[in-house]
PDB file of C-alpha atoms and ligand atoms in Angstrom:
ATOM      1  CA  UNK A   1      71.116 -65.362   6.199  1.00 38.00           C
ATOM      2  CA  UNK A   2      73.923 -64.470   8.571  1.00 42.00           C
ATOM      3  CA  UNK A   3      73.401 -62.962  11.985  1.00 43.00           C
ATOM      4  CA  UNK A   4      74.784 -59.661  10.725  1.00 46.00           C
ATOM      5  CA  UNK A   5      72.459 -59.460   7.783  1.00 46.00           C
ATOM      6  CA  UNK A   6      69.458 -60.126   9.968  1.00 52.00           C
ATOM      7  CA  UNK A   7      70.276 -57.302  12.306  1.00 54.00           C
ATOM      8  CA  UNK A   8      71.029 -54.944   9.386  1.00 58.00           C
ATOM      9  CA  UNK A   9      67.607 -55.603   7.949  1.00 76.00           C
ATOM     10  CA  UNK A  10      65.709 -55.337  11.171  1.00 93.00           C
ATOM     11  CA  UNK A  11      63.701 -52.144  11.582  1.00 96.00           C
ATOM     12  CA  UNK A  12      64.958 -51.130  14.973  1.00 97.00           C
ATOM     13  CA  UNK A  13      64.056 -47.812  16.572  1.00 98.00           C
ATOM     14  CA  UNK A  14      67.443 -46.450  15.529  1.00 98.00           C
ATOM     15  CA  UNK A  15      67.109 -47.508  11.887  1.00 97.00           C
ATOM     16  CA  UNK A  16      63.571 -46.190  11.688  1.00 98.00           C
ATOM     17  CA  UNK A  17      64.767 -42.836  13.037  1.00 98.00           C
ATOM     18  CA  UNK A  18      67.695 -42.702  10.631  1.00 98.00           C
ATOM     19  CA  UNK A  19      65.640 -43.625   7.599  1.00 98.00           C
ATOM     20  CA  UNK A  20      62.834 -41.210   8.467  1.00 98.00           C
ATOM     21  CA  UNK A  21      65.198 -38.341   9.263  1.00 98.00           C
ATOM     22  CA  UNK A  22      66.700 -38.759   5.822  1.00 98.00           C
ATOM     23  CA  UNK A  23      63.254 -38.978   4.200  1.00 98.00           C
ATOM     24  CA  UNK A  24      61.995 -35.834   5.972  1.00 97.00           C
ATOM     25  CA  UNK A  25      65.097 -33.837   5.106  1.00 96.00           C
ATOM     26  CA  UNK A  26      64.354 -34.548   1.456  1.00 95.00           C
ATOM     27  CA  UNK A  27      60.716 -33.570   1.944  1.00 90.00           C
ATOM     28  CA  UNK A  28      61.180 -30.043   3.198  1.00 82.00           C
ATOM     29  CA  UNK A  29      61.146 -30.454   6.970  1.00 91.00           C
ATOM     30  CA  UNK A  30      63.196 -27.924   8.983  1.00 92.00           C
ATOM     31  CA  UNK A  31      63.617 -30.357  11.852  1.00 95.00           C
ATOM     32  CA  UNK A  32      63.722 -33.855  10.330  1.00 97.00           C
ATOM     33  CA  UNK A  33      65.241 -35.714  13.282  1.00 98.00           C
ATOM     34  CA  UNK A  34      62.934 -34.085  15.829  1.00 97.00           C
ATOM     35  CA  UNK A  35      59.883 -34.787  13.646  1.00 98.00           C
ATOM     36  CA  UNK A  36      60.925 -38.438  13.312  1.00 98.00           C
ATOM     37  CA  UNK A  37      61.409 -38.804  17.067  1.00 98.00           C
ATOM     38  CA  UNK A  38      58.075 -37.204  17.981  1.00 98.00           C
ATOM     39  CA  UNK A  39      56.192 -39.370  15.486  1.00 98.00           C
ATOM     40  CA  UNK A  40      57.925 -42.607  16.456  1.00 98.00           C
ATOM     41  CA  UNK A  41      57.368 -41.910  20.153  1.00 98.00           C
ATOM     42  CA  UNK A  42      53.701 -41.267  19.342  1.00 98.00           C
ATOM     43  CA  UNK A  43      53.371 -44.521  17.379  1.00 98.00           C
ATOM     44  CA  UNK A  44      55.050 -46.462  20.228  1.00 98.00           C
ATOM     45  CA  UNK A  45      53.110 -44.525  22.880  1.00 97.00           C
ATOM     46  CA  UNK A  46      56.272 -43.663  24.732  1.00 97.00           C
ATOM     47  CA  UNK A  47      58.152 -40.453  25.459  1.00 96.00           C
ATOM     48  CA  UNK A  48      60.892 -39.148  23.157  1.00 96.00           C
ATOM     49  CA  UNK A  49      63.485 -39.778  25.871  1.00 96.00           C
ATOM     50  CA  UNK A  50      62.477 -43.421  26.051  1.00 98.00           C
ATOM     51  CA  UNK A  51      63.437 -43.876  22.402  1.00 98.00           C
ATOM     52  CA  UNK A  52      67.058 -43.346  23.392  1.00 97.00           C
ATOM     53  CA  UNK A  53      67.125 -46.413  25.594  1.00 97.00           C
ATOM     54  CA  UNK A  54      65.237 -48.428  22.967  1.00 97.00           C
ATOM     55  CA  UNK A  55      67.473 -47.937  19.906  1.00 97.00           C
ATOM     56  CA  UNK A  56      67.949 -51.673  19.430  1.00 97.00           C
ATOM     57  CA  UNK A  57      64.318 -52.585  20.006  1.00 97.00           C
ATOM     58  CA  UNK A  58      62.004 -53.517  17.178  1.00 97.00           C
ATOM     59  CA  UNK A  59      58.593 -51.853  17.221  1.00 98.00           C
ATOM     60  CA  UNK A  60      55.848 -54.417  16.572  1.00 97.00           C
ATOM     61  CA  UNK A  61      53.888 -54.582  13.307  1.00 96.00           C
ATOM     62  CA  UNK A  62      51.058 -52.420  14.612  1.00 98.00           C
ATOM     63  CA  UNK A  63      53.433 -49.688  15.791  1.00 98.00           C
ATOM     64  CA  UNK A  64      55.319 -49.803  12.492  1.00 98.00           C
ATOM     65  CA  UNK A  65      52.075 -49.478  10.539  1.00 98.00           C
ATOM     66  CA  UNK A  66      50.980 -46.514  12.674  1.00 98.00           C
ATOM     67  CA  UNK A  67      54.403 -44.912  12.212  1.00 98.00           C
ATOM     68  CA  UNK A  68      54.372 -45.474   8.444  1.00 98.00           C
ATOM     69  CA  UNK A  69      51.044 -43.677   8.166  1.00 98.00           C
ATOM     70  CA  UNK A  70      52.294 -40.737  10.248  1.00 98.00           C
ATOM     71  CA  UNK A  71      55.453 -40.512   8.139  1.00 98.00           C
ATOM     72  CA  UNK A  72      53.413 -40.558   4.944  1.00 97.00           C
ATOM     73  CA  UNK A  73      51.184 -37.699   6.117  1.00 97.00           C
ATOM     74  CA  UNK A  74      54.150 -35.676   7.388  1.00 97.00           C
ATOM     75  CA  UNK A  75      55.781 -36.194   3.989  1.00 95.00           C
ATOM     76  CA  UNK A  76      52.652 -34.692   2.418  1.00 94.00           C
ATOM     77  CA  UNK A  77      53.059 -31.595   4.561  1.00 95.00           C
ATOM     78  CA  UNK A  78      50.834 -32.176   7.585  1.00 97.00           C
ATOM     79  CA  UNK A  79      52.447 -30.480  10.601  1.00 97.00           C
ATOM     80  CA  UNK A  80      53.718 -32.854  13.279  1.00 98.00           C
ATOM     81  CA  UNK A  81      51.610 -31.097  15.914  1.00 98.00           C
ATOM     82  CA  UNK A  82      48.425 -31.926  14.010  1.00 98.00           C
ATOM     83  CA  UNK A  83      49.494 -35.546  13.582  1.00 98.00           C
ATOM     84  CA  UNK A  84      50.089 -36.084  17.277  1.00 98.00           C
ATOM     85  CA  UNK A  85      47.461 -33.563  18.470  1.00 98.00           C
ATOM     86  CA  UNK A  86      49.681 -31.467  20.692  1.00 98.00           C
ATOM     87  CA  UNK A  87      52.556 -28.990  20.763  1.00 98.00           C
ATOM     88  CA  UNK A  88      54.915 -28.064  23.568  1.00 97.00           C
ATOM     89  CA  UNK A  89      54.845 -24.371  24.445  1.00 98.00           C
ATOM     90  CA  UNK A  90      56.460 -22.704  27.439  1.00 98.00           C
ATOM     91  CA  UNK A  91      57.307 -26.209  28.728  1.00 98.00           C
ATOM     92  CA  UNK A  92      53.618 -27.137  28.770  1.00 98.00           C
ATOM     93  CA  UNK A  93      51.783 -29.461  26.458  1.00 97.00           C
ATOM     94  CA  UNK A  94      48.943 -27.871  24.472  1.00 98.00           C
ATOM     95  CA  UNK A  95      46.306 -29.780  22.604  1.00 98.00           C
ATOM     96  CA  UNK A  96      45.840 -28.375  19.082  1.00 98.00           C
ATOM     97  CA  UNK A  97      43.667 -29.184  16.101  1.00 98.00           C
ATOM     98  CA  UNK A  98      42.660 -27.730  12.729  1.00 97.00           C
ATOM     99  CA  UNK A  99      40.789 -24.889  14.482  1.00 98.00           C
ATOM    100  CA  UNK A 100      43.816 -23.549  16.336  1.00 98.00           C
ATOM    101  CA  UNK A 101      47.101 -22.038  15.308  1.00 98.00           C
ATOM    102  CA  UNK A 102      50.002 -24.238  16.383  1.00 98.00           C
ATOM    103  CA  UNK A 103      51.887 -22.336  19.110  1.00 98.00           C
ATOM    104  CA  UNK A 104      55.268 -21.031  17.922  1.00 97.00           C
ATOM    105  CA  UNK A 105      58.402 -20.665  20.053  1.00 97.00           C
ATOM    106  CA  UNK A 106      58.560 -16.918  19.205  1.00 97.00           C
ATOM    107  CA  UNK A 107      55.328 -16.431  21.097  1.00 98.00           C
ATOM    108  CA  UNK A 108      57.059 -17.450  24.325  1.00 98.00           C
ATOM    109  CA  UNK A 109      58.668 -13.991  24.296  1.00 98.00           C
ATOM    110  CA  UNK A 110      55.198 -12.502  24.635  1.00 98.00           C
ATOM    111  CA  UNK A 111      54.485 -14.643  27.704  1.00 98.00           C
ATOM    112  CA  UNK A 112      57.797 -13.589  29.296  1.00 98.00           C
ATOM    113  CA  UNK A 113      57.057  -9.903  28.656  1.00 98.00           C
ATOM    114  CA  UNK A 114      53.552 -10.350  30.098  1.00 98.00           C
ATOM    115  CA  UNK A 115      54.862 -12.072  33.244  1.00 98.00           C
ATOM    116  CA  UNK A 116      57.499  -9.336  33.715  1.00 98.00           C
ATOM    117  CA  UNK A 117      54.824  -6.661  33.421  1.00 98.00           C
ATOM    118  CA  UNK A 118      52.565  -8.590  35.799  1.00 98.00           C
ATOM    119  CA  UNK A 119      55.299  -8.624  38.460  1.00 97.00           C
ATOM    120  CA  UNK A 120      55.768  -4.875  38.171  1.00 96.00           C
ATOM    121  CA  UNK A 121      52.043  -4.217  38.341  1.00 96.00           C
ATOM    122  CA  UNK A 122      51.634  -6.491  41.355  1.00 93.00           C
ATOM    123  CA  UNK A 123      54.584  -4.807  43.065  1.00 91.00           C
ATOM    124  CA  UNK A 124      53.031  -1.380  42.502  1.00 87.00           C
ATOM    125  CA  UNK A 125      49.676  -2.554  43.738  1.00 83.00           C
ATOM    126  CA  UNK A 126      51.197  -3.933  46.954  1.00 78.00           C
ATOM    127  CA  UNK A 127      53.106  -0.714  47.557  1.00 78.00           C
ATOM    128  CA  UNK A 128      49.963   1.352  47.225  1.00 74.00           C
ATOM    129  CA  UNK A 129      49.119   2.498  50.751  1.00 51.00           C
ATOM    130  CA  UNK A 130      45.408   2.222  50.190  1.00 61.00           C
ATOM    131  CA  UNK A 131      42.864   1.802  47.447  1.00 58.00           C
ATOM    132  CA  UNK A 132      40.438  -0.891  46.381  1.00 58.00           C
ATOM    133  CA  UNK A 133      42.883  -2.379  43.907  1.00 53.00           C
ATOM    134  CA  UNK A 134      45.514  -3.112  46.547  1.00 60.00           C
ATOM    135  CA  UNK A 135      46.542  -6.735  46.135  1.00 71.00           C
ATOM    136  CA  UNK A 136      43.542  -7.436  43.891  1.00 88.00           C
ATOM    137  CA  UNK A 137      44.055 -10.159  41.270  1.00 95.00           C
ATOM    138  CA  UNK A 138      45.333  -8.928  37.950  1.00 97.00           C
ATOM    139  CA  UNK A 139      42.710  -8.938  35.213  1.00 98.00           C
ATOM    140  CA  UNK A 140      44.215 -10.180  31.996  1.00 98.00           C
ATOM    141  CA  UNK A 141      42.744 -10.802  28.540  1.00 98.00           C
ATOM    142  CA  UNK A 142      44.174 -13.086  25.866  1.00 99.00           C
ATOM    143  CA  UNK A 143      42.589 -11.954  22.617  1.00 99.00           C
ATOM    144  CA  UNK A 144      42.461 -14.586  19.893  1.00 98.00           C
ATOM    145  CA  UNK A 145      43.513 -17.223  22.381  1.00 98.00           C
ATOM    146  CA  UNK A 146      43.285 -20.185  19.955  1.00 98.00           C
ATOM    147  CA  UNK A 147      44.648 -23.204  21.845  1.00 98.00           C
ATOM    148  CA  UNK A 148      44.992 -20.982  24.919  1.00 99.00           C
ATOM    149  CA  UNK A 149      48.793 -21.183  24.747  1.00 99.00           C
ATOM    150  CA  UNK A 150      49.459 -17.586  25.828  1.00 99.00           C
ATOM    151  CA  UNK A 151      46.705 -17.222  28.392  1.00 98.00           C
ATOM    152  CA  UNK A 152      47.085 -20.621  30.008  1.00 99.00           C
ATOM    153  CA  UNK A 153      50.903 -20.363  30.246  1.00 98.00           C
ATOM    154  CA  UNK A 154      50.492 -16.921  31.770  1.00 98.00           C
ATOM    155  CA  UNK A 155      47.886 -18.142  34.258  1.00 98.00           C
ATOM    156  CA  UNK A 156      50.039 -21.118  35.276  1.00 98.00           C
ATOM    157  CA  UNK A 157      52.922 -18.776  36.142  1.00 98.00           C
ATOM    158  CA  UNK A 158      50.841 -15.982  37.625  1.00 98.00           C
ATOM    159  CA  UNK A 159      48.641 -17.884  40.048  1.00 96.00           C
ATOM    160  CA  UNK A 160      46.698 -14.877  41.272  1.00 92.00           C
ATOM    161  CA  UNK A 161      45.593 -13.612  37.841  1.00 98.00           C
ATOM    162  CA  UNK A 162      42.100 -13.825  36.426  1.00 98.00           C
ATOM    163  CA  UNK A 163      41.958 -14.404  32.701  1.00 98.00           C
ATOM    164  CA  UNK A 164      39.514 -13.749  29.894  1.00 98.00           C
ATOM    165  CA  UNK A 165      40.318 -16.112  27.034  1.00 98.00           C
ATOM    166  CA  UNK A 166      38.695 -14.619  23.956  1.00 98.00           C
ATOM    167  CA  UNK A 167      38.319 -16.017  20.465  1.00 98.00           C
ATOM    168  CA  UNK A 168      35.993 -15.492  17.522  1.00 98.00           C
ATOM    169  CA  UNK A 169      35.995 -19.272  16.998  1.00 98.00           C
ATOM    170  CA  UNK A 170      33.906 -21.448  19.326  1.00 98.00           C
ATOM    171  CA  UNK A 171      35.725 -24.659  18.294  1.00 98.00           C
ATOM    172  CA  UNK A 172      39.052 -22.995  19.137  1.00 98.00           C
ATOM    173  CA  UNK A 173      37.722 -21.961  22.560  1.00 98.00           C
ATOM    174  CA  UNK A 174      36.789 -25.565  23.252  1.00 98.00           C
ATOM    175  CA  UNK A 175      40.420 -26.520  22.800  1.00 98.00           C
ATOM    176  CA  UNK A 176      41.502 -23.604  25.004  1.00 99.00           C
ATOM    177  CA  UNK A 177      39.077 -24.823  27.671  1.00 98.00           C
ATOM    178  CA  UNK A 178      40.513 -28.322  27.477  1.00 98.00           C
ATOM    179  CA  UNK A 179      44.055 -26.970  27.843  1.00 99.00           C
ATOM    180  CA  UNK A 180      43.095 -24.714  30.753  1.00 99.00           C
ATOM    181  CA  UNK A 181      41.537 -27.726  32.464  1.00 98.00           C
ATOM    182  CA  UNK A 182      44.583 -29.858  31.810  1.00 98.00           C
ATOM    183  CA  UNK A 183      46.870 -27.247  33.355  1.00 98.00           C
ATOM    184  CA  UNK A 184      44.476 -26.641  36.245  1.00 98.00           C
ATOM    185  CA  UNK A 185      43.750 -22.975  35.671  1.00 98.00           C
ATOM    186  CA  UNK A 186      40.205 -23.255  34.270  1.00 98.00           C
ATOM    187  CA  UNK A 187      38.672 -21.941  37.515  1.00 98.00           C
ATOM    188  CA  UNK A 188      40.414 -18.603  36.878  1.00 98.00           C
ATOM    189  CA  UNK A 189      39.527 -18.353  33.197  1.00 98.00           C
ATOM    190  CA  UNK A 190      36.419 -16.954  31.486  1.00 98.00           C
ATOM    191  CA  UNK A 191      35.981 -18.163  27.925  1.00 98.00           C
ATOM    192  CA  UNK A 192      34.322 -15.612  25.675  1.00 98.00           C
ATOM    193  CA  UNK A 193      33.341 -15.788  22.024  1.00 98.00           C
ATOM    194  CA  UNK A 194      34.082 -12.352  20.625  1.00 98.00           C
ATOM    195  CA  UNK A 195      35.617 -10.598  17.642  1.00 98.00           C
ATOM    196  CA  UNK A 196      38.571  -9.004  19.498  1.00 98.00           C
ATOM    197  CA  UNK A 197      37.081  -7.013  22.395  1.00 98.00           C
ATOM    198  CA  UNK A 198      33.733  -6.280  20.738  1.00 98.00           C
ATOM    199  CA  UNK A 199      31.514  -8.557  22.822  1.00 98.00           C
ATOM    200  CA  UNK A 200      33.392  -8.110  26.088  1.00 97.00           C
ATOM    201  CA  UNK A 201      31.330  -6.220  28.628  1.00 93.00           C
ATOM    202  CA  UNK A 202      32.438  -2.611  28.324  1.00 90.00           C
ATOM    203  CA  UNK A 203      32.626  -2.210  32.103  1.00 94.00           C
ATOM    204  CA  UNK A 204      35.415  -4.764  32.286  1.00 96.00           C
ATOM    205  CA  UNK A 205      38.867  -3.217  32.608  1.00 98.00           C
ATOM    206  CA  UNK A 206      42.110  -5.096  32.208  1.00 98.00           C
ATOM    207  CA  UNK A 207      45.611  -4.716  33.607  1.00 98.00           C
ATOM    208  CA  UNK A 208      47.066  -6.544  30.642  1.00 98.00           C
ATOM    209  CA  UNK A 209      45.704  -7.305  27.203  1.00 99.00           C
ATOM    210  CA  UNK A 210      47.745  -9.952  25.414  1.00 99.00           C
ATOM    211  CA  UNK A 211      47.339 -11.054  21.831  1.00 99.00           C
ATOM    212  CA  UNK A 212      48.907 -13.005  19.023  1.00 98.00           C
ATOM    213  CA  UNK A 213      46.458 -11.783  16.383  1.00 98.00           C
ATOM    214  CA  UNK A 214      46.466 -12.601  12.684  1.00 98.00           C
ATOM    215  CA  UNK A 215      49.184 -10.386  11.199  1.00 98.00           C
ATOM    216  CA  UNK A 216      50.166 -12.028   7.932  1.00 98.00           C
ATOM    217  CA  UNK A 217      49.334 -10.020   4.782  1.00 98.00           C
ATOM    218  CA  UNK A 218      47.481 -11.605   1.864  1.00 97.00           C
ATOM    219  CA  UNK A 219      50.624 -11.577  -0.259  1.00 97.00           C
ATOM    220  CA  UNK A 220      52.792 -13.077   2.492  1.00 97.00           C
ATOM    221  CA  UNK A 221      50.209 -15.821   2.968  1.00 98.00           C
ATOM    222  CA  UNK A 222      50.631 -16.916  -0.633  1.00 96.00           C
ATOM    223  CA  UNK A 223      54.355 -17.316   0.050  1.00 96.00           C
ATOM    224  CA  UNK A 224      54.039 -19.293   3.294  1.00 95.00           C
ATOM    225  CA  UNK A 225      55.248 -22.850   3.561  1.00 92.00           C
ATOM    226  CA  UNK A 226      52.491 -25.287   2.591  1.00 91.00           C
ATOM    227  CA  UNK A 227      52.788 -26.908   6.017  1.00 93.00           C
ATOM    228  CA  UNK A 228      51.372 -23.657   7.406  1.00 96.00           C
ATOM    229  CA  UNK A 229      49.241 -22.492   4.475  1.00 96.00           C
ATOM    230  CA  UNK A 230      47.383 -25.719   3.804  1.00 96.00           C
ATOM    231  CA  UNK A 231      46.928 -26.946   7.365  1.00 97.00           C
ATOM    232  CA  UNK A 232      46.541 -24.054   9.813  1.00 98.00           C
ATOM    233  CA  UNK A 233      43.423 -21.880  10.109  1.00 97.00           C
ATOM    234  CA  UNK A 234      43.704 -18.965   7.686  1.00 98.00           C
ATOM    235  CA  UNK A 235      41.585 -16.761   9.950  1.00 97.00           C
ATOM    236  CA  UNK A 236      44.233 -17.095  12.674  1.00 98.00           C
ATOM    237  CA  UNK A 237      46.990 -16.023  10.304  1.00 98.00           C
ATOM    238  CA  UNK A 238      45.804 -13.534   7.720  1.00 98.00           C
ATOM    239  CA  UNK A 239      44.689 -10.041   8.583  1.00 98.00           C
ATOM    240  CA  UNK A 240      44.201  -8.313   5.223  1.00 98.00           C
ATOM    241  CA  UNK A 241      46.188  -6.732   2.404  1.00 98.00           C
ATOM    242  CA  UNK A 242      48.640  -4.988   4.757  1.00 98.00           C
ATOM    243  CA  UNK A 243      48.836  -7.390   7.703  1.00 98.00           C
ATOM    244  CA  UNK A 244      48.233  -4.535  10.180  1.00 98.00           C
ATOM    245  CA  UNK A 245      44.420  -4.479   9.957  1.00 98.00           C
ATOM    246  CA  UNK A 246      43.595  -6.609  13.001  1.00 98.00           C
ATOM    247  CA  UNK A 247      46.326  -5.076  15.148  1.00 98.00           C
ATOM    248  CA  UNK A 248      45.022  -1.616  14.258  1.00 98.00           C
ATOM    249  CA  UNK A 249      41.513  -2.521  15.446  1.00 98.00           C
ATOM    250  CA  UNK A 250      42.904  -4.064  18.603  1.00 99.00           C
ATOM    251  CA  UNK A 251      45.083  -1.047  19.455  1.00 98.00           C
ATOM    252  CA  UNK A 252      42.049   1.178  18.968  1.00 98.00           C
ATOM    253  CA  UNK A 253      39.673  -0.990  21.038  1.00 98.00           C
ATOM    254  CA  UNK A 254      42.145  -1.616  23.867  1.00 98.00           C
ATOM    255  CA  UNK A 255      42.416   2.121  24.693  1.00 98.00           C
ATOM    256  CA  UNK A 256      39.104   2.046  26.504  1.00 97.00           C
ATOM    257  CA  UNK A 257      39.627  -1.348  28.120  1.00 98.00           C
ATOM    258  CA  UNK A 258      43.009  -0.976  29.805  1.00 98.00           C
ATOM    259  CA  UNK A 259      43.438   0.382  33.305  1.00 98.00           C
ATOM    260  CA  UNK A 260      45.817   3.296  33.673  1.00 97.00           C
ATOM    261  CA  UNK A 261      49.355   1.870  33.851  1.00 97.00           C
ATOM    262  CA  UNK A 262      48.226  -1.349  32.158  1.00 98.00           C
ATOM    263  CA  UNK A 263      49.760  -2.681  28.957  1.00 98.00           C
ATOM    264  CA  UNK A 264      48.755  -4.004  25.581  1.00 99.00           C
ATOM    265  CA  UNK A 265      51.230  -6.676  24.488  1.00 99.00           C
ATOM    266  CA  UNK A 266      50.963  -7.866  20.896  1.00 98.00           C
ATOM    267  CA  UNK A 267      52.909 -10.269  18.740  1.00 99.00           C
ATOM    268  CA  UNK A 268      53.687  -8.982  15.261  1.00 98.00           C
ATOM    269  CA  UNK A 269      56.056  -9.486  12.387  1.00 98.00           C
ATOM    270  CA  UNK A 270      59.150  -7.311  11.989  1.00 98.00           C
ATOM    271  CA  UNK A 271      57.774  -6.167   8.605  1.00 97.00           C
ATOM    272  CA  UNK A 272      54.915  -4.276  10.224  1.00 98.00           C
ATOM    273  CA  UNK A 273      56.657  -3.270  13.453  1.00 98.00           C
ATOM    274  CA  UNK A 274      57.151   0.401  12.481  1.00 98.00           C
ATOM    275  CA  UNK A 275      53.606   0.703  11.152  1.00 98.00           C
ATOM    276  CA  UNK A 276      52.183  -0.691  14.408  1.00 98.00           C
ATOM    277  CA  UNK A 277      54.122   1.741  16.616  1.00 98.00           C
ATOM    278  CA  UNK A 278      52.827   4.604  14.463  1.00 98.00           C
ATOM    279  CA  UNK A 279      49.273   3.367  14.982  1.00 98.00           C
ATOM    280  CA  UNK A 280      49.748   3.344  18.764  1.00 98.00           C
ATOM    281  CA  UNK A 281      51.353   6.795  18.727  1.00 98.00           C
ATOM    282  CA  UNK A 282      48.249   8.293  17.108  1.00 98.00           C
ATOM    283  CA  UNK A 283      46.337   7.755  20.323  1.00 98.00           C
ATOM    284  CA  UNK A 284      46.986  10.023  23.284  1.00 98.00           C
ATOM    285  CA  UNK A 285      45.888   7.264  25.693  1.00 98.00           C
ATOM    286  CA  UNK A 286      49.095   5.384  25.006  1.00 98.00           C
ATOM    287  CA  UNK A 287      52.493   6.231  26.486  1.00 98.00           C
ATOM    288  CA  UNK A 288      55.814   4.428  26.230  1.00 97.00           C
ATOM    289  CA  UNK A 289      56.210   1.574  23.748  1.00 98.00           C
ATOM    290  CA  UNK A 290      58.928  -1.065  23.535  1.00 98.00           C
ATOM    291  CA  UNK A 291      59.791  -4.043  21.395  1.00 98.00           C
ATOM    292  CA  UNK A 292      60.928  -7.480  22.451  1.00 98.00           C
ATOM    293  CA  UNK A 293      63.092  -9.282  19.919  1.00 98.00           C
ATOM    294  CA  UNK A 294      62.870 -12.973  19.147  1.00 97.00           C
ATOM    295  CA  UNK A 295      65.878 -15.299  19.102  1.00 97.00           C
ATOM    296  CA  UNK A 296      66.513 -14.418  15.466  1.00 96.00           C
ATOM    297  CA  UNK A 297      66.916 -10.784  16.573  1.00 98.00           C
ATOM    298  CA  UNK A 298      63.648  -9.674  14.953  1.00 98.00           C
ATOM    299  CA  UNK A 299      61.193  -7.312  16.617  1.00 98.00           C
ATOM    300  CA  UNK A 300      58.448  -9.770  17.504  1.00 98.00           C
ATOM    301  CA  UNK A 301      56.462  -8.331  20.398  1.00 98.00           C
ATOM    302  CA  UNK A 302      55.192  -4.785  20.867  1.00 98.00           C
ATOM    303  CA  UNK A 303      54.449  -3.740  24.432  1.00 98.00           C
ATOM    304  CA  UNK A 304      52.417  -0.528  24.763  1.00 98.00           C
ATOM    305  CA  UNK A 305      51.746   1.294  28.002  1.00 98.00           C
ATOM    306  CA  UNK A 306      48.308   2.726  28.755  1.00 98.00           C
ATOM    307  CA  UNK A 307      48.901   6.134  30.412  1.00 98.00           C
TER     308      UNK A 307
HETATM  309  N1  LIG B   1      54.219 -16.396  13.143  1.00 94.61           N
HETATM  310  C1  LIG B   1      53.170 -16.984  12.392  1.00 94.61           C
HETATM  311  C2  LIG B   1      53.668 -17.461  11.030  1.00 94.61           C
HETATM  312  O1  LIG B   1      54.439 -16.772  10.419  1.00 94.61           O
HETATM  313  C3  LIG B   1      52.016 -16.027  12.208  1.00 94.61           C
HETATM  314  C4  LIG B   1      51.220 -15.955  13.422  1.00 94.61           C
HETATM  315  C5  LIG B   1      50.133 -14.941  13.321  1.00 94.61           C
HETATM  316  O2  LIG B   1      49.712 -14.460  12.284  1.00 94.61           O
HETATM  317  N2  LIG B   1      49.666 -14.592  14.441  1.00 94.61           N
HETATM  318  O3  LIG B   1      53.330 -18.522  10.589  1.00 94.61           O
END
């Protein structure tokens, strides 16, 4: 065997990435190269960046076996985030598992809107000449927190805020707790098991209520990619026949829980955007509404002012 042949047949990092990228692109992945890199880095216990200086290296037999297994499961549809146990969101790493929705990049727009609103509210509070609320920490709720992606990212970037991380699922809250700990905000977070705001003490008033609730309709769910449909928690995705059911309950409940001037900020799908604004407009407690679009130009976040 010549020198050249040997190197051509050696499973270097580069060849593994090339082969796997090709395999994933034939197996329905939207981001085949990225998936291959994340999985190979995981199998080699290194960072993705380190792969780039290791193209010519040969992972050992154990690493190759671990990688093969990950590639097989990804090929069967398992999301990369569930294979490696984490997902990057808002430049932070979030642990995820089968009990939590995998954070999506679109949801970062909600965090940005929430942080913008927080700045305005804090500015107003500082300007206030007097009053008990002057300079008081913002009270913020993340309803249906799941992995804690929204609430924890918000808390990291708004160091004075106090957060209620709420979820109907206890196993999801455990993951949120872990993530809050990891990002050193757990001392400012209350974890509450509740169906939306139902079990939250009614005396508690919030400056901001944030939520990425289930908003997929039953019929849309049937059409979702199997990577989502077969592997992510249905309760975190599906709301009911219309998709608006959970948002409607949340808009209704939040009226009595927001401070005057506070905001309810909800992720939604463009399909139900008009219906959701109409729901908010039925209630006299709510004032101005605005949408934030995602990078695809779709209305993705509805921000509603409490008069
Ligand atoms: N954006 C998600 C999806 O389409 C849905 C998230 C949700 O229902 N909150 O997979």
